[in-house]
Amino acid sequence: MLIYDGECGFCRRCANWVLSRGKVPISPSADLDLDLLGLTPAEVSAAVWWVADEERLSGHRAVTRVLRELGGGWGIAGRVLAVPPLSWLGGPVYRWVATNRARF
């Protein structure tokens, strides 16, 4: 499941983009029992999360996982973005977007 900050307009638009492209389990953090998922409010306000079974990914790793879940061309993009050297850029790019998300 993709967990995102439902208070942020940019985050909601990104979540809607994902939903419009495939059947991905997705929910705003306010609708979930974060303790049950082992997450804190600070963690979910700082980054998007992918939580499924034993898999717990945040930030750019969660984004690439969601792309893979969408399949098709998006799945290929998710696999490519998860491999170095592109994966090395993912963290800094994600943090920049997250820091500036109010501008988007």
mmCIF file of C-alpha atoms in Angstrom, residues 26-74:
data_model
loop_
_atom_site.group_PDB
_atom_site.id
_atom_site.type_symbol
_atom_site.label_atom_id
_atom_site.label_comp_id
_atom_site.label_asym_id
_atom_site.label_seq_id
_atom_site.Cartn_x
_atom_site.Cartn_y
_atom_site.Cartn_z
ATOM 1 C CA ILE A 26 -3.213 3.710 -1.775
ATOM 2 C CA SER A 27 -4.350 5.725 1.240
ATOM 3 C CA PRO A 28 -3.762 9.076 2.914
ATOM 4 C CA SER A 29 -1.969 8.648 6.226
ATOM 5 C CA ALA A 30 -4.832 10.230 8.218
ATOM 6 C CA ASP A 31 -7.121 7.319 7.259
ATOM 7 C CA LEU A 32 -4.789 4.668 8.697
ATOM 8 C CA ASP A 33 -3.688 3.336 12.079
ATOM 9 C CA LEU A 34 -0.018 4.280 11.751
ATOM 10 C CA ASP A 35 0.949 2.371 14.913
ATOM 11 C CA LEU A 36 -0.381 -0.808 13.353
ATOM 12 C CA LEU A 37 1.814 -0.165 10.321
ATOM 13 C CA GLY A 38 4.847 0.703 12.437
ATOM 14 C CA LEU A 39 4.996 4.285 11.188
ATOM 15 C CA THR A 40 4.972 7.617 12.958
ATOM 16 C CA PRO A 41 3.205 10.823 11.931
ATOM 17 C CA ALA A 42 6.634 12.419 11.426
ATOM 18 C CA GLU A 43 7.678 9.663 9.032
ATOM 19 C CA VAL A 44 4.558 9.919 6.883
ATOM 20 C CA SER A 45 4.684 13.706 6.771
ATOM 21 C CA ALA A 46 8.315 13.601 5.613
ATOM 22 C CA ALA A 47 7.976 11.041 2.813
ATOM 23 C CA VAL A 48 5.637 8.759 0.917
ATOM 24 C CA TRP A 49 5.725 5.128 2.069
ATOM 25 C CA TRP A 50 5.148 1.752 0.447
ATOM 26 C CA VAL A 51 4.201 -0.892 3.019
ATOM 27 C CA ALA A 52 3.342 -4.448 1.989
ATOM 28 C CA ASP A 53 4.047 -7.641 3.901
ATOM 29 C CA GLU A 54 7.734 -7.389 4.856
ATOM 30 C CA GLU A 55 8.467 -4.600 2.378
ATOM 31 C CA ARG A 56 8.828 -1.056 3.810
ATOM 32 C CA LEU A 57 10.119 1.604 1.457
ATOM 33 C CA SER A 58 10.090 5.376 1.747
ATOM 34 C CA GLY A 59 10.737 8.339 -0.518
ATOM 35 C CA HIS A 60 12.151 7.627 -3.947
ATOM 36 C CA ARG A 61 12.270 3.882 -3.286
ATOM 37 C CA ALA A 62 8.506 3.903 -2.637
ATOM 38 C CA VAL A 63 7.967 5.848 -5.856
ATOM 39 C CA THR A 64 9.930 3.344 -7.946
ATOM 40 C CA ARG A 65 8.019 0.501 -6.266
ATOM 41 C CA VAL A 66 4.673 2.097 -7.163
ATOM 42 C CA LEU A 67 5.798 2.564 -10.767
ATOM 43 C CA ARG A 68 6.691 -1.123 -10.910
ATOM 44 C CA GLU A 69 3.271 -1.956 -9.453
ATOM 45 C CA LEU A 70 1.584 0.031 -12.257
ATOM 46 C CA GLY A 71 3.269 -2.201 -14.819
ATOM 47 C CA GLY A 72 3.720 -1.601 -18.531
ATOM 48 C CA GLY A 73 5.924 1.333 -19.438
ATOM 49 C CA TRP A 74 5.650 2.700 -15.901
#
